[in-house]
Short mmCIF file of C-alpha atoms in Angstrom, two decimals:
data_model
loop_
_atom_site.label_atom_id
_atom_site.label_comp_id
_atom_site.label_asym_id
_atom_site.label_seq_id
_atom_site.Cartn_x
_atom_site.Cartn_y
_atom_site.Cartn_z
CA MET A 28 -17.60 -14.04 -25.24
CA LYS A 29 -15.69 -11.42 -23.27
CA ALA A 30 -13.70 -11.80 -20.06
CA ILE A 31 -13.58 -8.88 -17.64
CA ILE A 32 -10.40 -9.09 -15.55
CA LEU A 33 -10.37 -7.02 -12.36
CA ALA A 34 -6.84 -5.65 -11.91
CA ALA A 35 -7.31 -2.26 -10.23
CA GLY A 36 -6.27 -3.18 -6.68
CA LYS A 37 -3.17 -2.02 -4.82
CA GLY A 38 -2.30 -5.30 -3.12
CA GLU A 39 -1.65 -3.76 0.30
CA ARG A 40 -1.33 -7.18 1.96
CA LEU A 41 1.51 -8.09 -0.39
CA ARG A 42 3.75 -5.19 0.57
CA PRO A 43 6.69 -4.64 0.25
CA LEU A 44 6.43 -6.51 -3.07
CA THR A 45 3.72 -4.09 -4.23
CA ASP A 46 5.49 -0.93 -3.04
CA ASP A 47 6.01 0.14 -6.65
CA ARG A 48 3.74 -2.08 -8.75
CA PRO A 49 0.25 -3.60 -8.82
CA LYS A 50 0.08 -7.13 -7.49
CA VAL A 51 -1.13 -8.67 -10.75
CA VAL A 52 2.28 -8.03 -12.38
CA LEU A 53 4.22 -9.86 -9.64
CA LYS A 54 5.90 -12.95 -11.03
CA ILE A 55 5.40 -16.51 -9.85
CA ALA A 56 7.59 -19.13 -11.50
CA ASN A 57 8.92 -16.26 -13.64
CA LYS A 58 5.52 -15.30 -15.08
CA PRO A 59 3.16 -12.49 -13.99
CA ILE A 60 0.06 -13.49 -12.03
CA ILE A 61 -2.27 -11.88 -14.55
CA SER A 62 -0.71 -13.89 -17.39
CA TYR A 63 -1.82 -17.11 -15.72
CA VAL A 64 -5.35 -15.69 -15.39
CA LEU A 65 -5.48 -14.80 -19.09
CA GLU A 66 -4.00 -18.13 -20.16
CA ASN A 67 -6.49 -20.18 -18.18
CA ILE A 68 -9.57 -18.31 -19.37
CA ASN A 69 -8.29 -17.79 -22.92
CA PRO A 70 -9.86 -20.96 -24.44
CA PHE A 71 -13.36 -19.75 -23.56
CA VAL A 72 -13.32 -16.11 -24.71
CA ASP A 73 -12.77 -13.95 -27.78
CA GLU A 74 -11.52 -10.78 -26.12
CA PHE A 75 -10.41 -9.32 -22.80
CA ILE A 76 -11.36 -6.16 -20.94
CA ILE A 77 -8.99 -5.37 -18.09
CA VAL A 78 -10.11 -2.96 -15.36
CA VAL A 79 -7.09 -1.03 -14.09
CA LYS A 80 -6.34 1.84 -11.73
CA TYR A 81 -3.36 1.59 -9.36
CA MET A 82 -0.17 2.00 -11.45
CA LYS A 83 -2.18 1.08 -14.53
CA GLU A 84 0.73 1.82 -16.88
CA LYS A 85 2.63 -1.21 -15.57
CA VAL A 86 -0.24 -3.54 -16.47
CA ILE A 87 -0.66 -1.93 -19.90
CA ASP A 88 3.09 -2.02 -20.62
CA LEU A 89 3.24 -5.67 -19.59
CA LEU A 90 0.36 -6.99 -21.70
CA GLY A 91 0.06 -4.59 -24.61
CA ASP A 92 -3.03 -4.59 -26.80
CA GLU A 93 -3.55 -8.32 -27.34
CA PHE A 94 -3.08 -11.70 -25.73
CA HIS A 95 -2.53 -14.74 -27.96
CA GLY A 96 -4.04 -12.78 -30.84
CA LYS A 97 -7.15 -11.71 -28.92
CA PRO A 98 -7.72 -7.99 -28.31
CA ILE A 99 -7.31 -6.35 -24.91
CA THR A 100 -9.21 -3.22 -23.92
CA TYR A 101 -8.23 -1.30 -20.78
CA VAL A 102 -10.85 0.51 -18.69
CA GLU A 103 -9.94 2.64 -15.68
CA GLN A 104 -12.05 2.15 -12.58
CA GLY A 105 -13.63 5.37 -11.32
CA GLU A 106 -13.57 6.90 -7.85
CA ASN A 107 -15.87 4.28 -6.31
CA GLU A 108 -14.11 1.30 -4.75
CA GLY A 109 -15.05 -2.37 -4.83
CA THR A 110 -15.67 -5.22 -7.24
CA ALA A 111 -19.17 -4.07 -8.23
CA ALA A 112 -17.81 -0.62 -9.08
CA ALA A 113 -15.08 -2.25 -11.14
CA VAL A 114 -17.58 -4.33 -13.10
CA TYR A 115 -19.83 -1.32 -13.66
CA SER A 116 -16.96 0.57 -15.27
CA VAL A 117 -17.18 -1.71 -18.33
CA LYS A 118 -20.91 -1.17 -18.89
CA GLU A 119 -20.51 0.68 -22.20
CA PHE A 120 -18.48 -2.22 -23.63
CA ILE A 121 -21.20 -4.83 -23.06
CA GLU A 122 -24.11 -5.26 -25.48
CA PRO A 123 -27.71 -5.80 -24.31
CA ASN A 124 -28.33 -9.47 -23.34
CA GLU A 125 -24.62 -10.23 -23.68
CA GLU A 126 -23.07 -12.87 -21.42
CA PHE A 127 -19.56 -12.33 -20.05
CA PHE A 128 -17.08 -13.65 -17.51
CA VAL A 129 -15.78 -11.61 -14.58
CA VAL A 130 -12.57 -12.84 -12.94
CA ASN A 131 -10.45 -11.38 -10.18
CA GLY A 132 -6.99 -10.70 -11.60
CA ASP A 133 -5.06 -11.94 -8.56
CA LEU A 134 -6.14 -15.60 -8.64
CA TYR A 135 -4.58 -18.85 -9.69
CA PHE A 136 -6.95 -21.51 -10.98
CA GLU A 137 -7.06 -24.20 -13.63
CA PRO A 138 -9.11 -23.95 -16.87
CA ASP A 139 -11.51 -26.60 -15.52
CA ALA A 140 -12.95 -23.96 -13.18
CA VAL A 141 -14.06 -21.84 -16.14
CA LYS A 142 -15.12 -24.80 -18.26
CA GLY A 143 -17.26 -26.20 -15.44
CA LEU A 144 -18.93 -22.88 -14.73
CA LEU A 145 -19.77 -22.29 -18.37
CA HIS A 146 -21.24 -25.80 -18.69
CA VAL A 147 -23.49 -25.42 -15.62
CA PHE A 148 -24.56 -21.91 -16.65
CA LYS A 149 -25.65 -23.08 -20.10
CA LYS A 150 -27.24 -26.33 -18.90
CA GLU A 151 -29.25 -24.70 -16.12
CA LYS A 152 -30.00 -21.55 -18.16
CA GLY A 153 -28.86 -19.39 -15.28
CA ASP A 154 -29.08 -15.62 -14.98
CA ALA A 155 -25.64 -15.57 -13.34
CA GLY A 156 -23.06 -18.09 -12.19
CA ILE A 157 -20.27 -18.43 -9.65
CA VAL A 158 -17.43 -20.89 -8.99
CA VAL A 159 -17.22 -22.29 -5.45
CA LYS A 160 -14.91 -24.63 -3.56
CA GLU A 161 -15.40 -26.36 -0.22
CA PHE A 162 -13.09 -25.38 2.65
CA GLU A 163 -12.95 -26.44 6.28
CA ASN A 164 -12.43 -22.87 7.47
CA LEU A 165 -14.16 -19.95 5.74
CA SER A 166 -12.88 -17.20 8.03
CA GLN A 167 -10.95 -15.60 5.13
CA TYR A 168 -13.58 -16.17 2.43
CA GLY A 169 -17.11 -15.32 1.43
CA MET A 170 -19.47 -18.23 2.17
CA VAL A 171 -21.81 -19.24 -0.65
CA GLU A 172 -25.03 -20.80 0.61
CA VAL A 173 -26.49 -23.27 -1.87
CA GLU A 174 -29.67 -25.29 -2.25
CA ASN A 175 -30.93 -27.51 -5.08
CA GLY A 176 -28.14 -26.45 -7.43
CA LYS A 177 -28.71 -22.73 -6.90
CA VAL A 178 -27.07 -20.03 -4.79
CA LYS A 179 -29.26 -18.86 -1.88
CA GLY A 180 -26.95 -16.08 -0.76
CA ILE A 181 -23.38 -15.00 -0.03
CA ILE A 182 -22.13 -14.13 3.45
CA GLU A 183 -18.78 -12.33 3.79
CA LYS A 184 -16.25 -14.03 6.12
CA PRO A 185 -18.66 -16.01 8.34
CA GLY A 186 -15.92 -17.24 10.68
CA ASN A 187 -14.36 -20.65 11.28
CA VAL A 188 -17.06 -22.75 9.64
CA LYS A 189 -17.04 -25.35 6.88
CA GLY A 190 -18.72 -24.58 3.58
CA TYR A 191 -18.42 -23.33 0.03
CA ALA A 192 -16.13 -20.36 -0.64
CA ASN A 193 -16.59 -17.78 -3.37
CA LEU A 194 -13.60 -18.14 -5.73
CA GLY A 195 -13.97 -14.82 -7.56
CA ILE A 196 -14.92 -16.32 -10.95
CA TYR A 197 -18.34 -15.34 -12.32
CA ILE A 198 -20.63 -15.28 -15.36
CA PHE A 199 -23.13 -12.45 -15.74
CA LYS A 200 -25.58 -11.08 -18.25
CA SER A 201 -25.85 -7.39 -19.08
CA ASP A 202 -28.76 -6.92 -16.63
CA VAL A 203 -26.21 -7.16 -13.78
CA PHE A 204 -25.54 -3.44 -14.32
CA ASP A 205 -29.12 -2.62 -13.24
CA TYR A 206 -28.51 -4.44 -9.96
CA ILE A 207 -25.15 -2.77 -9.45
CA GLU A 208 -26.90 0.59 -9.69
CA ASN A 209 -29.03 -0.47 -6.71
CA THR A 210 -26.13 -1.92 -4.69
CA GLU A 211 -25.43 -0.03 -1.47
CA ILE A 212 -21.98 0.71 -0.14
CA SER A 213 -20.67 -1.94 2.26
CA GLU A 214 -19.24 -1.57 5.77
CA ARG A 215 -15.78 -1.56 4.15
CA GLY A 216 -16.75 1.50 2.13
CA GLU A 217 -16.87 -0.44 -1.12
CA TYR A 218 -19.46 -1.59 -3.64
CA GLU A 219 -19.26 -5.38 -3.52
CA ILE A 220 -20.29 -7.69 -6.37
CA THR A 221 -21.40 -10.23 -3.75
CA ASP A 222 -23.97 -7.70 -2.50
CA THR A 223 -25.11 -7.30 -6.11
CA ILE A 224 -25.55 -11.06 -6.44
CA ASN A 225 -27.61 -11.11 -3.23
CA LEU A 226 -29.88 -8.46 -4.74
CA MET A 227 -30.32 -10.62 -7.85
CA ILE A 228 -31.27 -13.63 -5.74
CA LYS A 229 -33.82 -11.62 -3.75
CA ASP A 230 -35.34 -10.53 -7.05
CA GLY A 231 -35.82 -14.14 -8.10
CA LYS A 232 -32.88 -14.42 -10.47
CA SER A 233 -31.36 -17.88 -10.95
CA VAL A 234 -27.73 -17.85 -9.79
CA VAL A 235 -26.06 -21.21 -10.45
CA TYR A 236 -22.75 -22.50 -9.15
CA TYR A 237 -19.99 -24.89 -10.13
CA ASN A 238 -18.20 -26.83 -7.38
CA TYR A 239 -14.55 -26.79 -8.42
CA GLU A 240 -12.22 -29.35 -6.86
CA GLY A 241 -8.92 -28.35 -8.43
CA PHE A 242 -6.11 -26.12 -7.18
CA TRP A 243 -7.02 -22.48 -6.50
CA SER A 244 -5.35 -19.63 -4.65
CA ASP A 245 -6.40 -16.09 -3.86
CA ILE A 246 -2.96 -14.49 -3.97
CA GLY A 247 -3.40 -11.93 -1.23
CA ARG A 248 -0.45 -12.47 1.09
CA PRO A 249 3.26 -13.11 0.52
CA TRP A 250 3.18 -16.76 1.47
CA ASP A 251 0.48 -17.35 -1.16
CA LEU A 252 3.15 -16.60 -3.77
CA LEU A 253 5.27 -19.43 -2.41
CA GLU A 254 2.31 -21.82 -2.36
CA VAL A 255 1.42 -21.12 -5.99
CA ASN A 256 5.08 -21.19 -7.05
CA GLU A 257 5.44 -24.66 -5.54
CA TYR A 258 2.27 -25.90 -7.24
CA ILE A 259 3.24 -24.61 -10.67
CA LEU A 260 6.77 -26.01 -10.49
CA LYS A 261 5.58 -29.42 -9.28
CA THR A 262 2.78 -29.80 -11.82
CA LYS A 263 3.69 -27.74 -14.92
CA LEU A 264 7.48 -27.61 -15.23
CA LYS A 265 9.17 -29.43 -18.09
CA HIS A 266 12.83 -30.37 -18.04
CA GLU A 267 14.48 -28.10 -20.60
CA ILE A 268 18.03 -26.79 -20.66
CA ARG A 269 18.58 -23.96 -23.13
CA GLY A 270 21.65 -22.52 -21.41
CA VAL A 271 25.11 -23.97 -20.76
CA VAL A 272 25.84 -26.51 -18.02
CA GLU A 273 29.52 -27.02 -17.33
CA GLU A 274 31.02 -30.42 -16.70
CA GLY A 275 30.96 -31.11 -12.99
CA ALA A 276 27.55 -29.55 -12.38
CA THR A 277 24.71 -31.86 -11.31
CA ILE A 278 21.17 -31.33 -12.60
CA ILE A 279 18.37 -33.54 -11.25
CA PRO A 280 15.20 -33.07 -13.35
CA PRO A 281 12.91 -31.37 -13.84
CA VAL A 282 14.94 -28.19 -14.21
CA GLU A 283 14.28 -25.43 -16.74
CA ILE A 284 17.26 -23.25 -17.62
CA GLY A 285 16.83 -20.26 -19.93
CA GLU A 286 18.91 -19.02 -22.82
CA GLY A 287 22.20 -17.36 -21.97
CA THR A 288 22.36 -18.86 -18.49
CA ILE A 289 25.53 -20.64 -17.43
CA VAL A 290 25.63 -23.22 -14.62
CA ARG A 291 29.20 -23.59 -13.45
CA ALA A 292 30.99 -26.66 -12.12
CA GLY A 293 30.12 -27.81 -8.62
CA SER A 294 26.56 -26.52 -8.77
CA TYR A 295 23.96 -29.02 -7.54
CA ILE A 296 20.36 -28.39 -8.60
CA ILE A 297 17.43 -30.58 -7.56
CA GLY A 298 14.21 -29.99 -9.47
CA PRO A 299 11.64 -28.76 -9.75
CA VAL A 300 13.61 -25.56 -10.30
CA LYS A 301 13.10 -22.83 -12.88
CA ILE A 302 15.95 -20.50 -13.85
CA GLY A 303 15.48 -17.61 -16.28
CA LYS A 304 17.65 -16.13 -18.99
CA ASN A 305 21.21 -14.77 -18.72
CA CYS A 306 21.83 -15.95 -15.16
CA ARG A 307 25.13 -16.92 -13.56
CA ILE A 308 24.75 -19.99 -11.35
CA GLY A 309 27.62 -21.26 -9.21
CA PRO A 310 30.23 -22.45 -8.99
CA ASN A 311 29.60 -24.69 -5.97
CA CYS A 312 26.06 -23.68 -5.08
CA PHE A 313 23.06 -25.76 -3.97
CA ILE A 314 19.62 -24.99 -5.39
CA ARG A 315 16.88 -27.05 -3.82
CA PRO A 316 13.36 -27.92 -5.01
CA CYS A 317 10.54 -25.44 -5.66
CA THR A 318 12.83 -22.51 -6.37
CA SER A 319 12.28 -20.05 -9.19
CA ILE A 320 15.03 -17.64 -10.22
CA GLY A 321 14.27 -14.81 -12.65
CA ASP A 322 16.28 -13.36 -15.52
CA ASN A 323 19.76 -11.80 -15.10
CA CYS A 324 20.32 -13.22 -11.61
CA HIS A 325 23.52 -14.36 -9.92
CA ILE A 326 23.53 -17.29 -7.48
CA GLY A 327 27.16 -17.69 -6.56
CA ASN A 328 29.72 -19.68 -4.64
CA ALA A 329 28.65 -21.43 -1.41
CA VAL A 330 25.04 -20.25 -1.73
CA GLU A 331 22.05 -22.42 -0.82
CA VAL A 332 18.55 -21.54 -2.05
CA LYS A 333 15.49 -23.55 -1.09
CA ASN A 334 11.78 -23.20 -1.92
CA SER A 335 12.12 -19.51 -2.77
CA ILE A 336 11.28 -16.90 -5.39
CA ILE A 337 14.14 -14.68 -6.57
CA MET A 338 12.91 -12.08 -9.03
CA ASP A 339 14.69 -10.55 -12.04
CA ASN A 340 18.10 -8.84 -11.73
CA SER A 341 18.72 -9.96 -8.13
CA ASN A 342 21.76 -11.59 -6.59
CA ALA A 343 22.77 -13.93 -3.81
CA PRO A 344 26.41 -13.99 -4.88
CA HIS A 345 28.33 -15.70 -2.08
CA LEU A 346 27.94 -17.45 1.28
CA ASN A 347 24.16 -16.91 1.51
CA TYR A 348 21.26 -19.05 2.68
CA VAL A 349 17.88 -18.16 1.18
CA GLY A 350 15.11 -20.40 2.49
CA ASP A 351 11.34 -20.14 1.95
CA SER A 352 11.84 -16.51 1.02
CA ILE A 353 10.80 -13.98 -1.61
CA ILE A 354 13.41 -11.61 -3.01
CA GLY A 355 12.16 -8.72 -5.15
CA GLU A 356 13.74 -7.31 -8.29
CA ASN A 357 17.14 -5.51 -8.42
CA THR A 358 18.04 -6.66 -4.92
CA ASN A 359 21.46 -7.74 -3.72
CA LEU A 360 22.36 -9.82 -0.67
CA GLY A 361 25.81 -9.14 0.77
CA ALA A 362 28.27 -11.94 1.52
CA GLY A 363 27.20 -14.00 4.51
CA THR A 364 23.61 -12.76 4.60
CA ILE A 365 21.31 -15.43 6.01
CA THR A 366 17.51 -15.71 6.02
CA ALA A 367 16.24 -17.70 9.00
CA ASN A 368 13.11 -19.64 8.15
CA LEU A 369 12.32 -21.69 11.28
CA ARG A 370 11.37 -20.68 14.81
CA HIS A 371 13.23 -22.34 17.68
CA ASP A 372 9.91 -23.56 19.09
CA ARG A 373 8.94 -24.84 15.64
CA GLY A 374 5.67 -22.95 15.79
CA THR A 375 3.98 -21.43 12.75
CA ILE A 376 5.38 -18.10 11.64
CA LYS A 377 3.40 -14.89 12.02
CA VAL A 378 3.79 -11.98 9.61
CA GLU A 379 2.69 -8.39 9.97
CA VAL A 380 0.04 -7.64 7.34
CA LYS A 381 -1.53 -4.16 7.23
CA GLY A 382 -0.40 -3.47 10.79
CA LYS A 383 -1.68 -6.73 12.29
CA LEU A 384 0.08 -10.03 12.93
CA GLU A 385 -1.31 -12.86 10.80
CA ASP A 386 -0.49 -16.53 11.22
CA SER A 387 0.89 -17.75 7.91
CA GLY A 388 0.12 -21.34 8.87
CA ARG A 389 3.62 -22.21 7.70
CA ARG A 390 6.24 -23.74 9.96
CA LYS A 391 8.91 -22.50 7.55
CA LEU A 392 8.87 -18.97 6.15
CA GLY A 393 11.88 -16.76 5.58
CA ALA A 394 12.31 -13.15 4.50
CA ILE A 395 10.06 -11.05 2.28
CA ILE A 396 12.34 -8.47 0.65
CA GLY A 397 11.11 -5.73 -1.67
CA HIS A 398 12.66 -4.29 -4.81
CA ASN A 399 15.93 -2.33 -5.15
CA VAL A 400 17.13 -3.40 -1.70
CA LYS A 401 20.83 -3.53 -0.84
CA VAL A 402 21.80 -5.79 2.05
CA GLY A 403 25.27 -5.57 3.56
CA ILE A 404 27.58 -8.39 4.60
CA ASN A 405 26.79 -10.75 7.47
CA VAL A 406 23.17 -9.66 7.87
CA THR A 407 20.79 -12.02 9.67
CA ILE A 408 17.07 -11.83 8.91
CA TYR A 409 14.54 -13.36 11.30
CA PRO A 410 11.70 -15.60 10.00
CA GLY A 411 8.77 -13.78 8.43
CA ARG A 412 10.37 -10.34 8.44
CA LYS A 413 9.85 -7.79 5.68
CA ILE A 414 12.32 -5.32 4.21
CA GLY A 415 10.75 -2.45 2.27
CA SER A 416 11.75 -1.48 -1.24
CA ASN A 417 14.68 0.93 -1.83
CA SER A 418 16.11 0.30 1.65
CA PHE A 419 19.74 -0.29 2.61
CA ILE A 420 20.67 -2.72 5.39
CA GLY A 421 24.14 -2.08 6.74
CA PRO A 422 26.73 -4.74 7.57
CA GLY A 423 26.06 -6.96 10.57
CA VAL A 424 22.47 -5.87 11.17
CA ILE A 425 20.09 -8.37 12.77
CA VAL A 426 16.72 -7.76 11.13
CA ASP A 427 14.41 -8.80 13.97
CA LYS A 428 11.57 -6.46 13.00
CA ASN A 429 10.15 -5.17 9.74
CA VAL A 430 12.08 -2.49 7.88
CA PRO A 431 10.06 0.27 6.12
CA PRO A 432 10.77 1.27 2.53
CA ASN A 433 13.33 3.97 1.70
CA VAL A 434 15.39 3.77 4.90
CA LEU A 435 18.95 3.08 5.96
CA VAL A 436 19.49 0.62 8.83
CA THR A 437 22.91 0.55 10.51
CA VAL A 438 24.54 -0.95 13.60
CA LYS A 439 26.58 1.28 15.95
CA GLN A 440 26.21 -0.28 19.39
CA GLU A 441 22.48 -0.21 18.77
CA LYS A 442 20.39 -0.29 15.61
CA LYS A 443 19.40 3.04 14.11
CA VAL A 444 16.93 3.58 11.33
CA VAL A 445 17.60 6.68 9.26
CA GLU A 446 15.49 8.07 6.42
CA LYS A 447 17.43 7.85 3.16
#
């Protein structure tokens, strides 16, 4: 059985982290999102077909031509946008009457979701299948209407109502391509697989569903990365120290420390924490739970990191506080740089996403910093603010609004933003 992984999207809502890469290659707990997708569907398939487009080379370079010994084929999505268009692009790779999975490449789910769907699909002899999960508020999801074990229809973002959400995990047969050919473009200007499924239902096809109760996340916004990071560290992390821990350092399990990493005296680490290879930790730093630190990072003297993601080759070398934040690759925080993560009124933190403020629902959320950013000394960053990739923040700047990519921000009586 084949798995079609949809990985062509740009990930606009995850900027600045996707300024220079597709979202499926972003790392959570030091592993790319798409690797989790492949791992969790791997037991049920024989090969993978990955639909790519935006910065496709980065996906191909990451995964290569096989995963755990099973072949990977890459197919580029054409000019048409949307999930139905993405699925249609693999038509020539599917045999007549063949059954196959389709999975969005930016999800986190457990293998039980796939196992349950496959079981229901076979038992009920369905023509198609979909995984659903019940939520109290479906305003951000597609609502799946069900009756007598079958799907009656799918409604996109019905508002603040309770019901079953579409989780982006499907089984189809090859006849789905006939229905895609008859799918009309949506109001968003895309060809949606949910519209295709509605056409199948109207034509009398049996679309079954599996009600999944485990952990699932559609990783569409920066704070979703933190949520999934926390879940993985709390439920999957094993205590394993492959680096060097000096006498005088305190490690409270579970903590994973990679090869070549040294934890110097005075460091205090409370798990779950994951630290990659060839890092320099301490001396005299405090790393708190649910933090992941990538390879070749430096967390130095008098630094506190809490519930954060620090990606490869980045540094918080001295006198920093990094709380509930995401730091991209090749980024350096100057001495004394602080990320604020709590509003004075203790309200939930709003973040600008695609030009509009969105409520993260989180009372604590720090900075979202892109890749190749250089931050000067004594910089203060307000909660929920973004700094674009390749930007430079001068000494003493108060980052109270988002910073675009590729700019220089300085303080001379007033803040000035200058194109680099």
